[in-house]
Amino acid sequence: MSGLLAGKRLLITGVITESSIAFDVAKIAQQQGATVVLTGFGRMSLVERIAKRLPEPPVVLELDVTNQEHLDTLAARVGEHVDGLDGVLHSIGFAPQSCMLGDYLDTPWEDVATAMHVSAYSFASLTKACLPLMGEGASIVGLDFDARYAWQNYNWMGAAKAALESINRYLAREMGRLHKIRVNLVSAGPLRTTAARSIPNFSEMESQWNARSPLGWNPADRTGAAKTCCVMLSDWMPVTTGTMVWADGGFSAIGDRVEPFAPTPKD
């Protein structure tokens, strides 16, 4: 399909390196005719350099989703470059290492609060910040990792993703009733991104995912997940909201598994 996103104006968050899922979403979106604005956090010079590798180097704006001033000024700053938004991609997540390593019950609230704020609450705060630029038919898409299960070593990040899934439903209700805006999540399988490097036993998860997925799974190929995001941002899912779309090779549909991945031996 050509021109899937022709004329669309998209805000895409979460590009850190070329291995970011958001980078592939931005690339495919541009190839499908969209005008893209990126946001970055932290090493802005790196994000700006990576952005130049896209087919059309986009505007890059700084956005820390825990900074209220950044959120309050986002619509005005985006509005300097596009006259509205047809779609927003939330590809933001972070948890301190203590949230994924060590004893689950010993994780301090301060670290859990950070994970919840950045990885879950920001879906709502980003939506609110972008709302002045969005009209009827717009689409908000968040990236998720299936939180129906307690994944080993995912711990409080898994709890944050569960919160994200609940927030998605409530946002869909509010945005749909009041603004006719769709809100959905795309749950990808394990992909080799910068964030994935912080997950212990990630390589074991990759191998089991490939073995149990009906379509197989290549953790180095982000194209499938990115294309799914682009479809959700397009006009081709006009009556779908409040749901989670799996882009995981079919792993989520298969019940013949005992453990998501092998346990870590204790000393």
CSV table of N, CA and C in Angstrom, one decimal, residues 25-166:
chain,number,residue,atom,x,y,z
A,25,VAL,N,9.3,3.5,12.8
A,25,VAL,CA,8.0,4.1,12.6
A,25,VAL,C,8.1,5.4,11.8
A,26,ALA,N,9.0,6.3,12.3
A,26,ALA,CA,9.2,7.6,11.6
A,26,ALA,C,9.6,7.4,10.1
A,27,LYS,N,10.5,6.4,9.9
A,27,LYS,CA,11.0,6.1,8.6
A,27,LYS,C,9.9,5.7,7.6
A,28,ILE,N,9.1,4.7,8.1
A,28,ILE,CA,8.0,4.1,7.3
A,28,ILE,C,6.9,5.2,7.1
A,29,ALA,N,6.7,6.0,8.2
A,29,ALA,CA,5.6,7.0,8.1
A,29,ALA,C,6.0,8.0,7.0
A,30,GLN,N,7.3,8.4,7.0
A,30,GLN,CA,7.7,9.4,5.9
A,30,GLN,C,7.6,8.7,4.5
A,31,GLN,N,8.0,7.5,4.4
A,31,GLN,CA,7.8,6.8,3.1
A,31,GLN,C,6.4,6.7,2.7
A,32,GLN,N,5.5,6.7,3.7
A,32,GLN,CA,4.0,6.6,3.3
A,32,GLN,C,3.4,8.0,3.3
A,33,GLY,N,4.2,9.1,3.2
A,33,GLY,CA,3.7,10.4,2.9
A,33,GLY,C,3.4,11.3,4.1
A,34,ALA,N,3.8,10.9,5.3
A,34,ALA,CA,3.6,11.7,6.5
A,34,ALA,C,4.6,12.8,6.7
A,35,THR,N,4.2,13.9,7.3
A,35,THR,CA,5.2,14.9,7.9
A,35,THR,C,5.4,14.5,9.3
A,36,VAL,N,6.7,14.4,9.7
A,36,VAL,CA,7.0,13.9,11.0
A,36,VAL,C,7.8,14.9,11.8
A,37,VAL,N,7.4,15.1,13.1
A,37,VAL,CA,8.1,15.9,14.1
A,37,VAL,C,8.5,14.9,15.2
A,38,LEU,N,9.8,14.9,15.5
A,38,LEU,CA,10.3,14.0,16.5
A,38,LEU,C,10.5,14.8,17.9
A,39,THR,N,10.5,14.0,19.0
A,39,THR,CA,10.9,14.6,20.2
A,39,THR,C,12.1,13.7,20.7
A,40,GLY,N,12.9,14.3,21.5
A,40,GLY,CA,14.1,13.6,22.1
A,40,GLY,C,14.3,14.0,23.5
A,41,PHE,N,15.0,13.3,24.3
A,41,PHE,CA,15.3,13.6,25.7
A,41,PHE,C,16.7,13.2,26.0
A,42,GLY,N,17.3,14.0,26.8
A,42,GLY,CA,18.7,13.7,27.2
A,42,GLY,C,19.7,14.2,26.2
A,43,ARG,N,20.3,13.3,25.5
A,43,ARG,CA,21.4,13.6,24.6
A,43,ARG,C,20.8,14.1,23.2
A,44,MET,N,20.4,15.3,23.3
A,44,MET,CA,19.7,15.9,22.1
A,44,MET,C,20.5,15.9,20.8
A,45,SER,N,21.8,16.1,21.0
A,45,SER,CA,22.7,16.1,19.8
A,45,SER,C,22.7,14.7,19.1
A,46,LEU,N,22.6,13.7,19.9
A,46,LEU,CA,22.6,12.3,19.4
A,46,LEU,C,21.3,12.1,18.6
A,47,VAL,N,20.2,12.5,19.2
A,47,VAL,CA,18.9,12.4,18.6
A,47,VAL,C,18.8,13.1,17.3
A,48,GLU,N,19.4,14.4,17.3
A,48,GLU,CA,19.4,15.2,16.1
A,48,GLU,C,20.2,14.5,15.0
A,49,ARG,N,21.3,13.9,15.4
A,49,ARG,CA,22.2,13.2,14.4
A,49,ARG,C,21.5,12.0,13.8
A,50,ILE,N,20.8,11.3,14.7
A,50,ILE,CA,20.1,10.1,14.2
A,50,ILE,C,18.9,10.5,13.3
A,51,ALA,N,18.3,11.6,13.6
A,51,ALA,CA,17.1,12.1,12.8
A,51,ALA,C,17.6,12.4,11.4
A,52,LYS,N,18.8,12.8,11.2
A,52,LYS,CA,19.3,13.1,9.8
A,52,LYS,C,19.4,11.9,8.9
A,53,ARG,N,19.3,10.7,9.5
A,53,ARG,CA,19.4,9.5,8.8
A,53,ARG,C,18.0,9.0,8.2
A,54,LEU,N,17.0,9.8,8.6
A,54,LEU,CA,15.6,9.5,8.0
A,54,LEU,C,15.6,10.0,6.6
A,55,PRO,N,14.6,9.5,5.8
A,55,PRO,CA,14.5,10.0,4.4
A,55,PRO,C,14.4,11.5,4.3
A,56,GLU,N,13.6,12.1,5.2
A,56,GLU,CA,13.5,13.6,5.3
A,56,GLU,C,13.9,14.0,6.7
A,57,PRO,N,15.0,14.6,6.9
A,57,PRO,CA,15.4,15.0,8.3
A,57,PRO,C,14.3,15.9,8.9
A,58,PRO,N,13.7,15.4,10.0
A,58,PRO,CA,12.6,16.2,10.6
A,58,PRO,C,13.0,17.2,11.7
A,59,VAL,N,12.1,18.0,12.1
A,59,VAL,CA,12.3,18.9,13.3
A,59,VAL,C,12.4,18.0,14.5
A,60,VAL,N,13.3,18.3,15.4
A,60,VAL,CA,13.5,17.5,16.6
A,60,VAL,C,13.3,18.5,17.8
A,61,LEU,N,12.3,18.2,18.7
A,61,LEU,CA,12.1,19.0,19.8
A,61,LEU,C,12.4,18.3,21.1
A,62,GLU,N,12.8,19.0,22.1
A,62,GLU,CA,13.2,18.4,23.4
A,62,GLU,C,11.9,18.2,24.2
A,63,LEU,N,11.8,17.0,24.8
A,63,LEU,CA,10.6,16.6,25.6
A,63,LEU,C,11.0,15.7,26.7
A,64,ASP,N,10.9,16.2,27.9
A,64,ASP,CA,11.1,15.3,29.1
A,64,ASP,C,9.6,15.2,29.7
A,65,VAL,N,9.1,14.0,29.6
A,65,VAL,CA,7.6,13.9,30.0
A,65,VAL,C,7.4,14.0,31.5
A,66,THR,N,8.5,14.2,32.3
A,66,THR,CA,8.3,14.4,33.7
A,66,THR,C,8.5,15.9,34.0
A,67,ASN,N,8.7,16.7,32.9
A,67,ASN,CA,8.9,18.2,33.1
A,67,ASN,C,7.7,18.9,32.7
A,68,GLN,N,6.9,19.5,33.6
A,68,GLN,CA,5.7,20.1,33.3
A,68,GLN,C,5.8,21.2,32.3
A,69,GLU,N,6.9,22.0,32.4
A,69,GLU,CA,7.1,23.1,31.5
A,69,GLU,C,7.2,22.6,30.0
A,70,HIS,N,7.9,21.5,29.9
A,70,HIS,CA,8.0,20.9,28.5
A,70,HIS,C,6.7,20.5,28.0
A,71,LEU,N,5.8,19.9,28.9
A,71,LEU,CA,4.5,19.5,28.4
A,71,LEU,C,3.6,20.7,28.1
A,72,ASP,N,3.7,21.7,29.0
A,72,ASP,CA,2.8,22.9,28.8
A,72,ASP,C,3.1,23.6,27.6
A,73,THR,N,4.3,23.6,27.1
A,73,THR,CA,4.7,24.3,25.9
A,73,THR,C,4.8,23.5,24.6
A,74,LEU,N,4.5,22.2,24.8
A,74,LEU,CA,4.7,21.3,23.6
A,74,LEU,C,3.8,21.7,22.5
A,75,ALA,N,2.6,21.9,22.7
A,75,ALA,CA,1.7,22.2,21.6
A,75,ALA,C,2.1,23.5,20.8
A,76,ALA,N,2.5,24.5,21.6
A,76,ALA,CA,3.0,25.7,20.9
A,76,ALA,C,4.3,25.4,20.1
A,77,ARG,N,5.2,24.6,20.7
A,77,ARG,CA,6.4,24.4,20.0
A,77,ARG,C,6.2,23.5,18.7
A,78,VAL,N,5.4,22.5,18.8
A,78,VAL,CA,5.0,21.7,17.7
A,78,VAL,C,4.3,22.5,16.6
A,79,GLY,N,3.4,23.4,17.1
A,79,GLY,CA,2.7,24.3,16.2
A,79,GLY,C,3.5,25.3,15.4
A,80,GLU,N,4.7,25.5,15.8
A,80,GLU,CA,5.6,26.3,15.0
A,80,GLU,C,6.0,25.6,13.7
A,81,HIS,N,5.8,24.3,13.6
A,81,HIS,CA,6.3,23.5,12.5
A,81,HIS,C,5.2,22.9,11.7
A,82,VAL,N,4.1,22.5,12.3
A,82,VAL,CA,2.9,21.9,11.6
A,82,VAL,C,1.7,22.6,12.2
A,83,ASP,N,0.7,22.7,11.4
A,83,ASP,CA,-0.6,23.4,11.8
A,83,ASP,C,-1.6,22.5,12.5
A,84,GLY,N,-1.1,21.3,12.9
A,84,GLY,CA,-2.0,20.4,13.7
A,84,GLY,C,-1.4,19.0,13.7
A,85,LEU,N,-2.0,18.1,14.4
A,85,LEU,CA,-1.5,16.7,14.5
A,85,LEU,C,-2.6,15.7,14.2
A,86,ASP,N,-2.3,14.8,13.4
A,86,ASP,CA,-3.2,13.7,13.0
A,86,ASP,C,-2.9,12.4,13.8
A,87,GLY,N,-1.7,12.4,14.4
A,87,GLY,CA,-1.3,11.2,15.1
A,87,GLY,C,-0.1,11.5,16.0
A,88,VAL,N,-0.1,10.7,17.1
A,88,VAL,CA,1.0,10.8,18.1
A,88,VAL,C,1.4,9.4,18.5
A,89,LEU,N,2.7,9.1,18.5
A,89,LEU,CA,3.3,7.9,18.9
A,89,LEU,C,4.0,8.0,20.2
A,90,HIS,N,3.5,7.3,21.2
A,90,HIS,CA,4.1,7.3,22.6
A,90,HIS,C,5.1,6.1,22.6
A,91,SER,N,6.4,6.3,22.6
A,91,SER,CA,7.4,5.3,22.6
A,91,SER,C,8.3,5.6,23.7
A,92,ILE,N,7.8,5.7,24.9
A,92,ILE,CA,8.6,6.2,26.0
A,92,ILE,C,8.5,5.2,27.2
A,93,GLY,N,9.6,4.8,27.7
A,93,GLY,CA,9.6,4.0,28.9
A,93,GLY,C,11.0,4.0,29.6
A,94,PHE,N,10.9,3.9,30.9
A,94,PHE,CA,12.2,3.9,31.7
A,94,PHE,C,11.9,3.4,33.1
A,95,ALA,N,12.8,2.5,33.6
A,95,ALA,CA,12.7,2.1,35.0
A,95,ALA,C,14.1,2.0,35.5
A,96,PRO,N,14.4,2.4,36.7
A,96,PRO,CA,15.7,2.2,37.3
A,96,PRO,C,16.0,0.7,37.4
A,97,GLN,N,17.3,0.4,37.4
A,97,GLN,CA,17.7,-1.0,37.4
A,97,GLN,C,17.1,-1.8,38.6
A,98,SER,N,16.9,-1.1,39.7
A,98,SER,CA,16.4,-1.8,40.9
A,98,SER,C,15.0,-2.3,40.6
A,99,CYS,N,14.3,-1.8,39.6
A,99,CYS,CA,12.9,-2.2,39.3
A,99,CYS,C,12.9,-3.6,38.6
A,100,MET,N,14.1,-3.9,38.0
A,100,MET,CA,14.1,-5.2,37.2
A,100,MET,C,15.2,-6.2,37.8
A,101,LEU,N,15.9,-5.7,38.8
A,101,LEU,CA,16.9,-6.6,39.4
A,101,LEU,C,16.7,-6.6,40.9
A,102,GLY,N,17.1,-7.7,41.5
A,102,GLY,CA,17.0,-7.8,42.9
A,102,GLY,C,15.6,-8.3,43.4
A,103,ASP,N,15.4,-8.1,44.7
A,103,ASP,CA,14.1,-8.6,45.3
A,103,ASP,C,13.0,-7.7,44.9
A,104,TYR,N,11.9,-8.2,44.4
A,104,TYR,CA,10.8,-7.4,44.0
A,104,TYR,C,10.2,-6.6,45.2
A,105,LEU,N,10.2,-7.2,46.3
A,105,LEU,CA,9.6,-6.5,47.5
A,105,LEU,C,10.5,-5.5,48.1
A,106,ASP,N,11.8,-5.5,47.7
A,106,ASP,CA,12.7,-4.6,48.3
A,106,ASP,C,12.9,-3.3,47.4
A,107,THR,N,12.3,-3.3,46.3
A,107,THR,CA,12.4,-2.1,45.4
A,107,THR,C,11.8,-0.9,46.0
A,108,PRO,N,12.6,0.2,46.2
A,108,PRO,CA,12.1,1.4,46.8
A,108,PRO,C,11.0,2.1,46.0
A,109,TRP,N,10.0,2.7,46.7
A,109,TRP,CA,8.9,3.4,46.0
A,109,TRP,C,9.4,4.5,45.1
A,110,GLU,N,10.5,5.2,45.5
A,110,GLU,CA,11.0,6.2,44.6
A,110,GLU,C,11.3,5.7,43.2
A,111,ASP,N,11.9,4.5,43.2
A,111,ASP,CA,12.3,4.0,41.9
A,111,ASP,C,11.0,3.5,41.1
A,112,VAL,N,10.1,2.9,41.9
A,112,VAL,CA,8.8,2.4,41.3
A,112,VAL,C,8.1,3.6,40.7
A,113,ALA,N,8.0,4.7,41.5
A,113,ALA,CA,7.3,5.9,41.1
A,113,ALA,C,7.9,6.5,39.8
A,114,THR,N,9.2,6.4,39.6
A,114,THR,CA,9.9,6.9,38.4
A,114,THR,C,9.4,6.0,37.2
A,115,ALA,N,9.4,4.7,37.4
A,115,ALA,CA,9.0,3.8,36.3
A,115,ALA,C,7.5,4.1,35.9
A,116,MET,N,6.7,4.3,36.9
A,116,MET,CA,5.3,4.5,36.7
A,116,MET,C,5.0,5.9,36.0
A,117,HIS,N,5.8,6.9,36.4
A,117,HIS,CA,5.6,8.2,35.8
A,117,HIS,C,6.0,8.2,34.4
A,118,VAL,N,7.2,7.7,34.1
A,118,VAL,CA,7.8,7.8,32.8
A,118,VAL,C,7.1,6.8,31.8
A,119,SER,N,6.8,5.6,32.3
A,119,SER,CA,6.4,4.6,31.4
A,119,SER,C,4.9,4.5,31.2
A,120,ALA,N,4.1,5.0,32.2
A,120,ALA,CA,2.6,4.8,32.2
A,120,ALA,C,1.9,6.2,32.2
A,121,TYR,N,2.1,6.9,33.3
A,121,TYR,CA,1.4,8.2,33.4
A,121,TYR,C,1.7,9.1,32.2
A,122,SER,N,2.9,9.1,31.7
A,122,SER,CA,3.2,10.0,30.6
A,122,SER,C,2.3,9.8,29.3
A,123,PHE,N,1.7,8.6,29.2
A,123,PHE,CA,0.8,8.4,28.1
A,123,PHE,C,-0.4,9.3,28.2
A,124,ALA,N,-0.9,9.6,29.4
A,124,ALA,CA,-2.0,10.5,29.6
A,124,ALA,C,-1.5,11.9,29.5
A,125,SER,N,-0.3,12.2,30.1
A,125,SER,CA,0.2,13.6,30.1
A,125,SER,C,0.6,14.0,28.7
A,126,LEU,N,1.1,13.1,27.9
A,126,LEU,CA,1.5,13.5,26.5
A,126,LEU,C,0.2,13.7,25.7
A,127,THR,N,-0.8,12.9,25.9
A,127,THR,CA,-2.1,13.1,25.2
A,127,THR,C,-2.7,14.4,25.5
A,128,LYS,N,-2.7,14.8,26.8
A,128,LYS,CA,-3.2,16.1,27.2
A,128,LYS,C,-2.4,17.3,26.5
A,129,ALA,N,-1.1,17.1,26.5
A,129,ALA,CA,-0.2,18.1,25.9
A,129,ALA,C,-0.5,18.3,24.4
A,130,CYS,N,-0.8,17.3,23.7
A,130,CYS,CA,-1.0,17.3,22.3
A,130,CYS,C,-2.4,17.6,21.9
A,131,LEU,N,-3.4,17.5,22.8
A,131,LEU,CA,-4.8,17.6,22.5
A,131,LEU,C,-5.1,18.9,21.8
A,132,PRO,N,-4.5,20.1,22.1
A,132,PRO,CA,-4.9,21.3,21.4
A,132,PRO,C,-4.6,21.3,19.9
A,133,LEU,N,-3.8,20.3,19.4
A,133,LEU,CA,-3.4,20.3,18.0
A,133,LEU,C,-4.2,19.2,17.3
A,134,MET,N,-4.9,18.4,18.0
A,134,MET,CA,-5.6,17.2,17.4
A,134,MET,C,-7.1,17.5,17.2
A,135,GLY,N,-7.6,16.9,16.1
A,135,GLY,CA,-9.0,17.0,15.8
A,135,GLY,C,-9.7,15.6,15.7
A,136,GLU,N,-10.9,15.6,15.3
A,136,GLU,CA,-11.7,14.4,15.2
A,136,GLU,C,-11.0,13.5,14.2
A,137,GLY,N,-10.9,12.2,14.5
A,137,GLY,CA,-10.2,11.2,13.6
A,137,GLY,C,-8.8,11.0,13.9
A,138,ALA,N,-8.2,11.8,14.8
A,138,ALA,CA,-6.8,11.6,15.1
A,138,ALA,C,-6.5,10.3,15.9
A,139,SER,N,-5.3,9.9,15.9
A,139,SER,CA,-5.0,8.6,16.5
A,139,SER,C,-3.8,8.7,17.4
A,140,ILE,N,-3.9,8.2,18.6
A,140,ILE,CA,-2.8,8.1,19.5
A,140,ILE,C,-2.4,6.7,19.7
A,141,VAL,N,-1.1,6.3,19.6
A,141,VAL,CA,-0.7,5.0,19.7
A,141,VAL,C,0.5,4.9,20.6
A,142,GLY,N,0.4,3.9,21.5
A,142,GLY,CA,1.5,3.7,22.5
A,142,GLY,C,2.2,2.3,22.3
A,143,LEU,N,3.4,2.2,22.5
A,143,LEU,CA,4.1,0.9,22.4
A,143,LEU,C,4.1,0.2,23.8
A,144,ASP,N,3.8,-1.1,23.7
A,144,ASP,CA,3.6,-1.8,24.9
A,144,ASP,C,4.3,-3.1,24.9
A,145,PHE,N,4.4,-3.8,26.0
A,145,PHE,CA,4.9,-5.2,26.1
A,145,PHE,C,3.9,-6.0,27.0
A,146,ASP,N,3.3,-7.0,26.4
A,146,ASP,CA,2.2,-7.7,27.0
A,146,ASP,C,2.3,-7.9,28.5
A,147,ALA,N,1.4,-7.2,29.3
A,147,ALA,CA,1.5,-7.2,30.8
A,147,ALA,C,0.5,-8.2,31.4
A,148,ARG,N,0.0,-9.1,30.6
A,148,ARG,CA,-1.0,-10.1,31.2
A,148,ARG,C,-0.2,-11.1,32.0
A,149,TYR,N,1.1,-11.2,31.8
A,149,TYR,CA,1.9,-12.2,32.5
A,149,TYR,C,3.0,-11.5,33.3
A,150,ALA,N,3.5,-12.2,34.3
A,150,ALA,CA,4.5,-11.8,35.2
A,150,ALA,C,5.8,-12.3,34.6
A,151,TRP,N,6.5,-11.5,33.8
A,151,TRP,CA,7.7,-11.9,33.1
A,151,TRP,C,8.9,-11.8,34.1
A,152,GLN,N,9.7,-12.9,34.1
A,152,GLN,CA,10.8,-12.9,35.0
A,152,GLN,C,11.8,-11.7,34.7
A,153,ASN,N,12.2,-11.1,35.8
A,153,ASN,CA,13.2,-10.0,35.7
A,153,ASN,C,12.6,-8.7,35.1
A,154,TYR,N,11.3,-8.7,34.7
A,154,TYR,CA,10.6,-7.5,34.2
A,154,TYR,C,10.0,-6.7,35.4
A,155,ASN,N,9.6,-7.4,36.4
A,155,ASN,CA,9.2,-6.9,37.7
A,155,ASN,C,8.4,-5.7,37.7
A,156,TRP,N,8.9,-4.5,38.2
A,156,TRP,CA,8.1,-3.3,38.3
A,156,TRP,C,7.8,-2.7,37.0
A,157,MET,N,8.7,-2.9,36.0
A,157,MET,CA,8.4,-2.4,34.7
A,157,MET,C,7.2,-3.1,34.1
A,158,GLY,N,7.0,-4.4,34.4
A,158,GLY,CA,5.8,-5.1,34.0
A,158,GLY,C,4.6,-4.5,34.7
A,159,ALA,N,4.7,-4.1,35.9
A,159,ALA,CA,3.6,-3.4,36.6
A,159,ALA,C,3.3,-2.1,35.9
A,160,ALA,N,4.3,-1.4,35.5
A,160,ALA,CA,4.1,-0.1,34.8
A,160,ALA,C,3.4,-0.3,33.5
A,161,LYS,N,3.8,-1.4,32.8
A,161,LYS,CA,3.1,-1.7,31.5
A,161,LYS,C,1.6,-2.1,31.7
A,162,ALA,N,1.4,-2.8,32.8
A,162,ALA,CA,0.0,-3.1,33.2
A,162,ALA,C,-0.8,-1.8,33.4
A,163,ALA,N,-0.2,-0.8,34.1
A,163,ALA,CA,-0.8,0.5,34.3
A,163,ALA,C,-1.1,1.2,33.0
A,164,LEU,N,-0.1,1.1,32.1
A,164,LEU,CA,-0.2,1.7,30.7
A,164,LEU,C,-1.4,1.1,30.0
A,165,GLU,N,-1.6,-0.2,30.1
A,165,GLU,CA,-2.8,-0.8,29.4
A,165,GLU,C,-4.1,-0.4,30.0
A,166,SER,N,-4.2,-0.1,31.3
A,166,SER,CA,-5.4,0.4,31.9
A,166,SER,C,-5.6,1.8,31.5
